[in-house]
mmCIF file of N, CA and C and ligand atoms in Angstrom:
data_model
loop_
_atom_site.group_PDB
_atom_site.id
_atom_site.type_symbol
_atom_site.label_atom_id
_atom_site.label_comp_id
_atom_site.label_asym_id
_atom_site.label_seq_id
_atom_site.Cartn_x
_atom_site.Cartn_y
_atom_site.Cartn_z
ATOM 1 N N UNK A 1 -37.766 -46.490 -13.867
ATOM 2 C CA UNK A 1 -36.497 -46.718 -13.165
ATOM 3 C C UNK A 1 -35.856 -45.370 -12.857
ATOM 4 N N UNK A 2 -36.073 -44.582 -11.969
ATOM 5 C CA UNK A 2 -35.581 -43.662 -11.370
ATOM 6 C C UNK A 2 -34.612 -43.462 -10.316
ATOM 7 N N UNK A 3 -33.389 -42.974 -10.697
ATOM 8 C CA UNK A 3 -32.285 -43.246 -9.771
ATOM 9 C C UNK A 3 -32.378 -41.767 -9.048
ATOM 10 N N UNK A 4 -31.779 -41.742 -7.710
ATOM 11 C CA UNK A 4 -31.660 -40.469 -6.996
ATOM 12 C C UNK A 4 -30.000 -40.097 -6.613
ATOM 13 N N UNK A 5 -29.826 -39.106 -6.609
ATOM 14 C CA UNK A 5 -28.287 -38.582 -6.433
ATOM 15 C C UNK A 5 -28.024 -39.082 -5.096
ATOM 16 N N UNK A 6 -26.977 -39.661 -4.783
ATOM 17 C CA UNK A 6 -26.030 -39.759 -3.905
ATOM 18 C C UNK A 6 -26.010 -38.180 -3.072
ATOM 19 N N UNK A 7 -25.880 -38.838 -1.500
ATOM 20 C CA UNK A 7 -25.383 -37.153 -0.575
ATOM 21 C C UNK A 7 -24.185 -36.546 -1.001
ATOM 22 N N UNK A 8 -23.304 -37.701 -1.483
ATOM 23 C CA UNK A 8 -21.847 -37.448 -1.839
ATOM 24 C C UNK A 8 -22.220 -36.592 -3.211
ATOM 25 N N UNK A 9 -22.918 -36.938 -4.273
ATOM 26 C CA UNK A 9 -23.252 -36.245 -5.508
ATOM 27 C C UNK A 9 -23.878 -34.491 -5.289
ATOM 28 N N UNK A 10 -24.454 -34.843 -4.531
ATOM 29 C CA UNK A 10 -25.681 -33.655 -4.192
ATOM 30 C C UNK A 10 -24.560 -32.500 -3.174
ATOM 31 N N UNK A 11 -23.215 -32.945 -2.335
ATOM 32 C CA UNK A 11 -22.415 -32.124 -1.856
ATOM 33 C C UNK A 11 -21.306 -31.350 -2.891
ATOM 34 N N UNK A 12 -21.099 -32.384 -4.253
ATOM 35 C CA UNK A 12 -20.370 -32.212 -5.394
ATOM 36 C C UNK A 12 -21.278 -30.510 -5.823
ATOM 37 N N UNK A 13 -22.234 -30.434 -5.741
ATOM 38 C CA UNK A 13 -22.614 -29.530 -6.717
ATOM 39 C C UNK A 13 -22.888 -28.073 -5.659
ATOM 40 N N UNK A 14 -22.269 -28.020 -4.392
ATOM 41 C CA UNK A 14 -22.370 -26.738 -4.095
ATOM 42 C C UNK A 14 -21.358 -26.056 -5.351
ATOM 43 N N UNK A 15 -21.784 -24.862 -4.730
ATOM 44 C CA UNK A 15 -21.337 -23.667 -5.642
ATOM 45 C C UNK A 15 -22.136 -23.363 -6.980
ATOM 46 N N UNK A 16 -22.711 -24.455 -7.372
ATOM 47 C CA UNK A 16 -23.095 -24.979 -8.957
ATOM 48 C C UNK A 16 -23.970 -23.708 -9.242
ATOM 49 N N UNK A 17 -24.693 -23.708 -10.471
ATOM 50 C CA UNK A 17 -25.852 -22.452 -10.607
ATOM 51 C C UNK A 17 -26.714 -23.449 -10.636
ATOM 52 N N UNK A 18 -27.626 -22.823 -9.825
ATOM 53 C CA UNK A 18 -29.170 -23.560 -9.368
ATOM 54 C C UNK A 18 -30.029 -24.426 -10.583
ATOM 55 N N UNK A 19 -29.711 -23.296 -11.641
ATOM 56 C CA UNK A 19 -30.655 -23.718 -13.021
ATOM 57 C C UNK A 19 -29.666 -25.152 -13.480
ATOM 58 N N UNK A 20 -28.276 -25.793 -12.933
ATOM 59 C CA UNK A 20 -27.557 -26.869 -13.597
ATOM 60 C C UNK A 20 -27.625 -27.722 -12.795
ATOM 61 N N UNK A 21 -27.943 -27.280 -11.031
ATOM 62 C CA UNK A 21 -28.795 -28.752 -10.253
ATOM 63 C C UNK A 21 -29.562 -28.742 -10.450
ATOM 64 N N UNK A 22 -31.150 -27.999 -10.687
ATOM 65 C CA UNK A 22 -31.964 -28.700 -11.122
ATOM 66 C C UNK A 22 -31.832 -29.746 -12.217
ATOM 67 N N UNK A 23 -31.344 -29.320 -12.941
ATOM 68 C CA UNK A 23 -31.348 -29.701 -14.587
ATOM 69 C C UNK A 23 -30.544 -31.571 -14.275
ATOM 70 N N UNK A 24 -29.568 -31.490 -13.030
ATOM 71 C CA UNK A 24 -28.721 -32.624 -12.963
ATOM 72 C C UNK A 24 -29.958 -33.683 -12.009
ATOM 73 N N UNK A 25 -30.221 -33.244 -11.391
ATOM 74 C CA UNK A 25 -31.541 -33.802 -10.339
ATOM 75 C C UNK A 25 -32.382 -34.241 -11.467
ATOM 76 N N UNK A 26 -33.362 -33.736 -12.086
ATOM 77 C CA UNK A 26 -34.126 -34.330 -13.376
ATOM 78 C C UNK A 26 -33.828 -35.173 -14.009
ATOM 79 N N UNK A 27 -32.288 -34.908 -14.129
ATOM 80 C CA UNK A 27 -31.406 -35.950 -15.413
ATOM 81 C C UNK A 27 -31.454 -37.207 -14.452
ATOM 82 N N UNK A 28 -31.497 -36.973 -13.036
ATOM 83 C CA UNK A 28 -30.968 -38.573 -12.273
ATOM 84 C C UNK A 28 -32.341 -39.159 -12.379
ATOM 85 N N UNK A 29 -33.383 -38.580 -12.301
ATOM 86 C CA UNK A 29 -34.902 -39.140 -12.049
ATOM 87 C C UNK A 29 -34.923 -39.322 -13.688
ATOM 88 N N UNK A 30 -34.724 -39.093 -15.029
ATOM 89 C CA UNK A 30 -34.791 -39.653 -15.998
ATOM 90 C C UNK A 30 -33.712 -40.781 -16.775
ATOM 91 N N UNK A 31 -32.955 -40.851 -16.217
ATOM 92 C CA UNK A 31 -31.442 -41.511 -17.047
ATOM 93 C C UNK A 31 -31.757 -42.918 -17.001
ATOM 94 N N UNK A 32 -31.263 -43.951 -17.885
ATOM 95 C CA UNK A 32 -31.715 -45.104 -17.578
ATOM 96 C C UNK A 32 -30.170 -45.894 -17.618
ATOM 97 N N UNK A 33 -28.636 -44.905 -17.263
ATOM 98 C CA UNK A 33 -27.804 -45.145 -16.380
ATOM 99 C C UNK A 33 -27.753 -44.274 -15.292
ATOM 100 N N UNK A 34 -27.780 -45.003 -14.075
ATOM 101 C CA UNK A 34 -27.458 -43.864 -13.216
ATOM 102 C C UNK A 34 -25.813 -43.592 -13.234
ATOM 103 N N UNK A 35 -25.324 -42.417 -12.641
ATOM 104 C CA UNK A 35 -24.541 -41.452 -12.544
ATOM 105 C C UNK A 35 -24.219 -40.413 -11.620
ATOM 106 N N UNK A 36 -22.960 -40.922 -10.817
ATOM 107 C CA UNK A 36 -22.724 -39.779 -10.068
ATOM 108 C C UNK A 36 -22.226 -38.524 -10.490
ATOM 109 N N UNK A 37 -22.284 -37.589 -9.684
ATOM 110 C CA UNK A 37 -21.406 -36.260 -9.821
ATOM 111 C C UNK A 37 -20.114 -36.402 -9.153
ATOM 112 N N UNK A 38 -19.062 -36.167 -10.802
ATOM 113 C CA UNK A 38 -17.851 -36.085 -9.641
ATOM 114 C C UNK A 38 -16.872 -34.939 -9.556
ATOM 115 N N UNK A 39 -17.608 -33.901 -10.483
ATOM 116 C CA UNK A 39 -16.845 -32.319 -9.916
ATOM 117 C C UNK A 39 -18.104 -31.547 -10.512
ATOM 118 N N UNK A 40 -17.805 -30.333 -9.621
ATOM 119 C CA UNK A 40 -18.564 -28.946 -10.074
ATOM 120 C C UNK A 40 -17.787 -27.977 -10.305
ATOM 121 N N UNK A 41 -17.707 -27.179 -8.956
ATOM 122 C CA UNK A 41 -17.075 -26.111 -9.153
ATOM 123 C C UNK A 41 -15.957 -25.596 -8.957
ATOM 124 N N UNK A 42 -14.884 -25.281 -9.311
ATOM 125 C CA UNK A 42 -13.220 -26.026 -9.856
ATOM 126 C C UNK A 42 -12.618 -24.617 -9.392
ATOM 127 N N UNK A 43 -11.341 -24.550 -8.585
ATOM 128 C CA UNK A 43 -10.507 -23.218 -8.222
ATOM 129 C C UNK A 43 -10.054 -23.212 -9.368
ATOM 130 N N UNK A 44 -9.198 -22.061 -9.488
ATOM 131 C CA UNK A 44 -8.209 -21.674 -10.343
ATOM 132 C C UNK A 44 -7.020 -22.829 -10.492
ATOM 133 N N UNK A 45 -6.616 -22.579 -9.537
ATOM 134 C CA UNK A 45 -5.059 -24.173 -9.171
ATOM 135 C C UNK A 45 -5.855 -24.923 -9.578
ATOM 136 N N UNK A 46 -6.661 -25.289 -9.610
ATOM 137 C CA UNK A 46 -6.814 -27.034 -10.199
ATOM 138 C C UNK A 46 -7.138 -27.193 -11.329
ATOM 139 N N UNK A 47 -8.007 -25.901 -12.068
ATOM 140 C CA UNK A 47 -7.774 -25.847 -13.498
ATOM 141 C C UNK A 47 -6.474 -25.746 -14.104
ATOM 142 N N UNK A 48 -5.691 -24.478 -13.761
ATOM 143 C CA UNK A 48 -4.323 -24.865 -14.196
ATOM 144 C C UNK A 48 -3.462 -26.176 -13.870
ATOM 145 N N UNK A 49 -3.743 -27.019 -13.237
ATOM 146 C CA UNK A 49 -3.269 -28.375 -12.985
ATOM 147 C C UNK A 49 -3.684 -29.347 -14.215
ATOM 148 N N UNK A 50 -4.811 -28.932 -14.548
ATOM 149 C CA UNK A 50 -5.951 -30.074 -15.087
ATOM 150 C C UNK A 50 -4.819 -29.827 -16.769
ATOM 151 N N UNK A 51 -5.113 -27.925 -17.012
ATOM 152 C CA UNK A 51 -4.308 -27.925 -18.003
ATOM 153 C C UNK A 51 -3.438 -28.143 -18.549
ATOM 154 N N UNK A 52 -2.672 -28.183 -17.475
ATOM 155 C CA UNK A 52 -0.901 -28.678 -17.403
ATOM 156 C C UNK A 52 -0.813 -30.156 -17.464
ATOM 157 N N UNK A 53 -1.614 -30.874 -17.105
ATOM 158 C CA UNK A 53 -2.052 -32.582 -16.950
ATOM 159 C C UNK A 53 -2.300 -32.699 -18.616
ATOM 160 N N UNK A 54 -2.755 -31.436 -19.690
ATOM 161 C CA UNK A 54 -3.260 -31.962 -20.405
ATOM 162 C C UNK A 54 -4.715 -32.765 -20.272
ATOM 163 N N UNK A 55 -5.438 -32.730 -19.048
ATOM 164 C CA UNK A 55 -6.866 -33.038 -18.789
ATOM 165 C C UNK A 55 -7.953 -32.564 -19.229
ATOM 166 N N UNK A 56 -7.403 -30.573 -19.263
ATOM 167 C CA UNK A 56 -8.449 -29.680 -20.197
ATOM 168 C C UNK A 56 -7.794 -28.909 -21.097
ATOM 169 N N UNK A 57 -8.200 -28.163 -21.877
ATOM 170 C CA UNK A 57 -8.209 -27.196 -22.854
ATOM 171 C C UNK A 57 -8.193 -25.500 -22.349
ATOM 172 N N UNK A 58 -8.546 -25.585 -21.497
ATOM 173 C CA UNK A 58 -8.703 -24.091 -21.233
ATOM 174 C C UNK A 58 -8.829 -23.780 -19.965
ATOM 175 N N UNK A 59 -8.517 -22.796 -20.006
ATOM 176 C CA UNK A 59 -8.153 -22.002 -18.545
ATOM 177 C C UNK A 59 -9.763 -21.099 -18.320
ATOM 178 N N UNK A 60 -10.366 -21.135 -19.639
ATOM 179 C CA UNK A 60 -11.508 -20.131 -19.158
ATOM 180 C C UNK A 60 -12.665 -21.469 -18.906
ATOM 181 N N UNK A 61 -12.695 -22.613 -18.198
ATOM 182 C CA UNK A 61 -13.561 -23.753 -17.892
ATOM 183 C C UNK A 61 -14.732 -23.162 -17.461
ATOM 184 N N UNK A 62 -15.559 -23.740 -17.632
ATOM 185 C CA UNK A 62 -17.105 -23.585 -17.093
ATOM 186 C C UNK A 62 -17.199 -23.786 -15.916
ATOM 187 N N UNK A 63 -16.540 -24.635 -15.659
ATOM 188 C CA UNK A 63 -16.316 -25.414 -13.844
ATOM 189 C C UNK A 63 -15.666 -23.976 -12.838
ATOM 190 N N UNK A 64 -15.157 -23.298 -13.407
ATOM 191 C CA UNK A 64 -14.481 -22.199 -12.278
ATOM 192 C C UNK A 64 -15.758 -21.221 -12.084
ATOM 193 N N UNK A 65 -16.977 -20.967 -13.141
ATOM 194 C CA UNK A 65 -18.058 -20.398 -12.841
ATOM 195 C C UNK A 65 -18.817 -20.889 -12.056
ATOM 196 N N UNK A 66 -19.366 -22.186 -11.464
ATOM 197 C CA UNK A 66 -20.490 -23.304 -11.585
ATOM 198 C C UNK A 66 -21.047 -23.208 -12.581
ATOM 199 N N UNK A 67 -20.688 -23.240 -14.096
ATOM 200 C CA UNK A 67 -21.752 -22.993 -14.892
ATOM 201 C C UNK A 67 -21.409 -24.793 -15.100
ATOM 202 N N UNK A 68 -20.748 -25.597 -15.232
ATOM 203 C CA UNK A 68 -20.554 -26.839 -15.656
ATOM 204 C C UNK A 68 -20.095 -28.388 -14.392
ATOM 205 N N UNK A 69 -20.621 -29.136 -14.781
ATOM 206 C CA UNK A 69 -20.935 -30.377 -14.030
ATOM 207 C C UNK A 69 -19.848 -31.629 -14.804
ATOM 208 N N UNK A 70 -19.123 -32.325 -13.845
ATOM 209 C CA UNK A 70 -18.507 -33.450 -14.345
ATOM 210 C C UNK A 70 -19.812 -35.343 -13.669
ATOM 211 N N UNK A 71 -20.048 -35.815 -14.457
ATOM 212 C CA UNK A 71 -20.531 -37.333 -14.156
ATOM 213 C C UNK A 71 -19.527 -37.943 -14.428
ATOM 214 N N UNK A 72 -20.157 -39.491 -13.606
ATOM 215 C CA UNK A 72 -19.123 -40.411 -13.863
ATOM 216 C C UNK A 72 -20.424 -41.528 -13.976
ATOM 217 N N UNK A 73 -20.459 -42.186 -14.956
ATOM 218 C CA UNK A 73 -21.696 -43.404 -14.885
ATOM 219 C C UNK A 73 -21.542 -44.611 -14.027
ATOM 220 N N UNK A 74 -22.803 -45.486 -13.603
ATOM 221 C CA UNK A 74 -22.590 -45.963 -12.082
ATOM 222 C C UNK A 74 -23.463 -47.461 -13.004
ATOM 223 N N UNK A 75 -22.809 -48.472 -13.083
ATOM 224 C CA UNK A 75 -23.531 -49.398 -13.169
ATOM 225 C C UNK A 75 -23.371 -50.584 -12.205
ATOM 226 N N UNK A 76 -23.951 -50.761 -11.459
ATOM 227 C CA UNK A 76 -24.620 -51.676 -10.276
ATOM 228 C C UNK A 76 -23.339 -51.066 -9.020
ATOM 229 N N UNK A 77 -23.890 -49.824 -8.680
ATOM 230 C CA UNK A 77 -22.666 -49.205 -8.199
ATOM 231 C C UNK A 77 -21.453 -48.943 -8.563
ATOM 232 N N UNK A 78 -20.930 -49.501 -9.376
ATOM 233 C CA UNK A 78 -19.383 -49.129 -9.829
ATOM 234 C C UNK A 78 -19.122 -48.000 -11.194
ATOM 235 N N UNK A 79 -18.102 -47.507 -10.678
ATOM 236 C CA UNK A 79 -18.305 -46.170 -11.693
ATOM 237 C C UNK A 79 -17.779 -46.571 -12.878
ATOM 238 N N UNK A 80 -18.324 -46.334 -14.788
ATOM 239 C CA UNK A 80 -17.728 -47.003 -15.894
ATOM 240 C C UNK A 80 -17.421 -45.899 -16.646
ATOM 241 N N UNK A 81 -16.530 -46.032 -17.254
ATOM 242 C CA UNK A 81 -16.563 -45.327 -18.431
ATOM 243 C C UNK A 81 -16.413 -45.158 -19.544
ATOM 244 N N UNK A 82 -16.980 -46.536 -20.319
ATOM 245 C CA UNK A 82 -17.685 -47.481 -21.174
ATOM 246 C C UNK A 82 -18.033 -46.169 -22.008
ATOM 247 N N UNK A 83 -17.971 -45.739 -23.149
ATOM 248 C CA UNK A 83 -18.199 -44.273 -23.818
ATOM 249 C C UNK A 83 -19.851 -44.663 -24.119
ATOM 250 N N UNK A 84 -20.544 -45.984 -24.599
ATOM 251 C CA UNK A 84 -21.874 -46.351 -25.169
ATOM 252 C C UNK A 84 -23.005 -45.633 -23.793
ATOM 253 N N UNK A 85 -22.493 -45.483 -22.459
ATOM 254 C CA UNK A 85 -23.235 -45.373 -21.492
ATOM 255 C C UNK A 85 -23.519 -43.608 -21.091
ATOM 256 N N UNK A 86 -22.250 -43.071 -21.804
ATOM 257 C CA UNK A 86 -22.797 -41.422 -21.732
ATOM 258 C C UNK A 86 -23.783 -41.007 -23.038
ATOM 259 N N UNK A 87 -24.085 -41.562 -23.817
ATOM 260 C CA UNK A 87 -24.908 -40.450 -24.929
ATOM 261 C C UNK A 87 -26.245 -40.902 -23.864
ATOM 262 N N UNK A 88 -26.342 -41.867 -23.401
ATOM 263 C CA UNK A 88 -27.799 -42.024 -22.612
ATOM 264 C C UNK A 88 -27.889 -40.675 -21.292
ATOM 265 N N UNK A 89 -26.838 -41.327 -20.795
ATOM 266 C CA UNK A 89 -26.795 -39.929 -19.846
ATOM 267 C C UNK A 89 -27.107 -38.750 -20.183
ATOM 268 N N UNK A 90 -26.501 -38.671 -21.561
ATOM 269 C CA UNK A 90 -27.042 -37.029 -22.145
ATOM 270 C C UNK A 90 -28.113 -37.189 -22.659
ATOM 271 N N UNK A 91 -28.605 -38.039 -22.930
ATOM 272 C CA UNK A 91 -30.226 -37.971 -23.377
ATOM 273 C C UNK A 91 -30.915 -37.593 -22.506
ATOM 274 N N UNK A 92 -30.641 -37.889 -21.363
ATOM 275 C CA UNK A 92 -31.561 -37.837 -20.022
ATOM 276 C C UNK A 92 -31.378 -36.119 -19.888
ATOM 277 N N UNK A 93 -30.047 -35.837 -19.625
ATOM 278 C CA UNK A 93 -29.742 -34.561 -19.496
ATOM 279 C C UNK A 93 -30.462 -33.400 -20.188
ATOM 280 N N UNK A 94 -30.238 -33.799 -21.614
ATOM 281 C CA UNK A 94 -31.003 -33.142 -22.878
ATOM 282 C C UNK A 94 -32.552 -33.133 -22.456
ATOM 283 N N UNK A 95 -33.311 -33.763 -22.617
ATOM 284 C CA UNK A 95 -34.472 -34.135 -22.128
ATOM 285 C C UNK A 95 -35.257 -33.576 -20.746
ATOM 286 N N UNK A 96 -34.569 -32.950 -20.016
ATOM 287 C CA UNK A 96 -34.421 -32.487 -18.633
ATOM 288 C C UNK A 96 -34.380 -31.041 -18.985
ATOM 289 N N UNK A 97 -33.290 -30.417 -20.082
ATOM 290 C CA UNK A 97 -33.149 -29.164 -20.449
ATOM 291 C C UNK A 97 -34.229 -28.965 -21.153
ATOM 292 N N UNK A 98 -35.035 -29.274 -21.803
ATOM 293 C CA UNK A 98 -35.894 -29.471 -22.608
ATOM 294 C C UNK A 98 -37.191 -29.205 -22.213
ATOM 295 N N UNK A 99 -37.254 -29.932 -21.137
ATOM 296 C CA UNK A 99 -38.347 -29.745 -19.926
ATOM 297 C C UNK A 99 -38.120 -27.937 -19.174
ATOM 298 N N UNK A 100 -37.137 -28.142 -18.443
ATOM 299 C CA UNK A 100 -36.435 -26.632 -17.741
ATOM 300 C C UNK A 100 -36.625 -25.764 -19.004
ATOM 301 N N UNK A 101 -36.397 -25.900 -19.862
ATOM 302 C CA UNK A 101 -36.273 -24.654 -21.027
ATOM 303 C C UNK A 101 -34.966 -24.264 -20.036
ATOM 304 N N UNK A 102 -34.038 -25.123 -20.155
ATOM 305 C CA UNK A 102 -32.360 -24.676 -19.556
ATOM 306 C C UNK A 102 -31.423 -25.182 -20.909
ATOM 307 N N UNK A 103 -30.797 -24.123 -21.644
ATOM 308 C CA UNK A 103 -29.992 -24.892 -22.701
ATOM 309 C C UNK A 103 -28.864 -25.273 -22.376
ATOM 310 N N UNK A 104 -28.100 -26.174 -22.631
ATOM 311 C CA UNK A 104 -27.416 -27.252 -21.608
ATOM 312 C C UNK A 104 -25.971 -27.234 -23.040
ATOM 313 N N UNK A 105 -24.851 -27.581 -22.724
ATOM 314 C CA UNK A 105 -23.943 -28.505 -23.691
ATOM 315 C C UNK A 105 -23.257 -29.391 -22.903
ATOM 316 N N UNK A 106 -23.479 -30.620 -24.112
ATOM 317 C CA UNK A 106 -22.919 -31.646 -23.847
ATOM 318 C C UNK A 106 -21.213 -31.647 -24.353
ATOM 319 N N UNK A 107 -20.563 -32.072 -23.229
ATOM 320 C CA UNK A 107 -19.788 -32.116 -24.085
ATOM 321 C C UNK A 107 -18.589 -33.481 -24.988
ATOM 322 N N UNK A 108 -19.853 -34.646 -25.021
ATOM 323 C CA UNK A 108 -20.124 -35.084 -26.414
ATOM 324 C C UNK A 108 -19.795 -34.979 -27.297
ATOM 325 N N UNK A 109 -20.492 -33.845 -27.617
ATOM 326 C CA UNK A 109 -21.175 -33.086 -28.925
ATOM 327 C C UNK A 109 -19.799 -32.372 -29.551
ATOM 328 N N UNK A 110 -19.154 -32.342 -28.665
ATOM 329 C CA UNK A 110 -17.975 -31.445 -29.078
ATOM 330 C C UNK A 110 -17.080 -32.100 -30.209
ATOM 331 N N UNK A 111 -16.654 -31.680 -31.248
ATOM 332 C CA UNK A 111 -16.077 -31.866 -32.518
ATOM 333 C C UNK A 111 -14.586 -32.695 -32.372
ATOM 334 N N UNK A 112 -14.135 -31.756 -31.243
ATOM 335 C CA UNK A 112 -12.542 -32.151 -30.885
ATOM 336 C C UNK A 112 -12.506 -32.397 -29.402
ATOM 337 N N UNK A 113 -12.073 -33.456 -28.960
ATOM 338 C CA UNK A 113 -11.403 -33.310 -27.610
ATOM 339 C C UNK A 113 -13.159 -34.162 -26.437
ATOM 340 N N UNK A 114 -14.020 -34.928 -27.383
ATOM 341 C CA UNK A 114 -15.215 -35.007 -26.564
ATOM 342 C C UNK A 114 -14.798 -35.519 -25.437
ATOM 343 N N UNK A 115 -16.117 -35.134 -24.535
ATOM 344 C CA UNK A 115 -15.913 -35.205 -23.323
ATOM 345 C C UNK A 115 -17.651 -35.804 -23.039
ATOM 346 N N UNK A 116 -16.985 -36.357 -22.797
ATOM 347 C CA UNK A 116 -18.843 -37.285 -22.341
ATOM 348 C C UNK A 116 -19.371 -37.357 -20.946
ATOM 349 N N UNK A 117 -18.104 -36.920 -20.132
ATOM 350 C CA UNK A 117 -19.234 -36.769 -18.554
ATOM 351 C C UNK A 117 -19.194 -35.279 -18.064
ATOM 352 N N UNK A 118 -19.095 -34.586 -19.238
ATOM 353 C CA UNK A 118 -19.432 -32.842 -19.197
ATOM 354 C C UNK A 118 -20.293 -32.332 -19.463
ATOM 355 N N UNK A 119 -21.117 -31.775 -19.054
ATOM 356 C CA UNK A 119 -22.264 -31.047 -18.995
ATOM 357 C C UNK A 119 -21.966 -29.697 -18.621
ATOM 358 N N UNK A 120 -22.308 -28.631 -19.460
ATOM 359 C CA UNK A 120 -22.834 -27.235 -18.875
ATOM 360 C C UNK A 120 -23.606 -26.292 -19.465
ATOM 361 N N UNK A 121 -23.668 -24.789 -18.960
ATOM 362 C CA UNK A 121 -25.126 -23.903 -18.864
ATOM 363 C C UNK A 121 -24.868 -23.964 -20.503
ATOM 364 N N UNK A 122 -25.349 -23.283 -21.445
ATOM 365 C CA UNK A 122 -25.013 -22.843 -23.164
ATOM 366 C C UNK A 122 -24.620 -21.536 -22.554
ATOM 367 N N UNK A 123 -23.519 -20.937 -22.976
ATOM 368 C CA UNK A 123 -22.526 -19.510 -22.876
ATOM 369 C C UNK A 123 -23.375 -18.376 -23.463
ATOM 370 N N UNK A 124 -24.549 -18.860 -24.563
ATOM 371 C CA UNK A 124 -25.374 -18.052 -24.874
ATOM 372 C C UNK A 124 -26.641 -17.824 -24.458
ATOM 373 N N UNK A 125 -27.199 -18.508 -23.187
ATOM 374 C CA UNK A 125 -27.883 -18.079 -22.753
ATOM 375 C C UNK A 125 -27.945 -17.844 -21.205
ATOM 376 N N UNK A 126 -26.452 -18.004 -20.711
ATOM 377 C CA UNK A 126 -25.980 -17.652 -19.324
ATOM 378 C C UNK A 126 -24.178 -17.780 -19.547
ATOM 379 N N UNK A 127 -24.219 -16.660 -20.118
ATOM 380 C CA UNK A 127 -22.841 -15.556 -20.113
ATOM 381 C C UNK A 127 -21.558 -16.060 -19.084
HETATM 382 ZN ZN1 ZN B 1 -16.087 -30.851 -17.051
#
């Protein structure tokens, strides 16, 4: 069951770093939810918006690099965000990095504040 990105998904990720569309392209041909893309690469103003919204944490975002990718999960077209439907997504994701030898964070995984349709590069192995 292989899903393919949306034109609308695949326009989301200009700017992105090449090594985090591949890695998102793989994830759509492995995921067994599909998932659109619904941000990449983020100005300044809209991070400070996001912050001020209380939406993010930080002003130094991954998204103002392209180093980081926002999903939104798609079940029978409609977008959910059902929390049981992103660790799959990141499996796929994970699994994809794994393949690429691209180290990826979820941000899941994160201790405080998870974020389950975040994805980006690891800071330690693309600065
Ligand atoms: Zn994000």
């Amino acid at each position: 069951m292989a899903f393919r990105l949306s034109e609308r998904s695949i326009r989301r990720l200009a700017g992105v770093h090449p090594r985090l569309v591949a890695l998102v392209k793989e994830a759509a041909a492995l995921t067994p939810v599909d998932f659109m893309v619904t941000e990449g690469l983020r100005t300044a103003d809209r991070q400070a918006a996001l912050v001020r919204a209380g939406a993010s944490r930080t002003r130094n975002s991954r998204h103002l690099t392209g180093h980081a990718v926002d999903v939104a999960a798609l079940v029978d077209g409609q977008v959910r965000w059902d929390w049981p439907l992103y660790p799959r997504i990141a499996a796929a994701f994970k699994a994809a990095a794994a393949r690429q030898g691209t180290p990826i964070v979820w941000g899941g995984d994160w201790p405080r504040l998870r974020d389950g349709p975040h994805f980006e590069l690891d800071r330690k192995a693309f600065p």
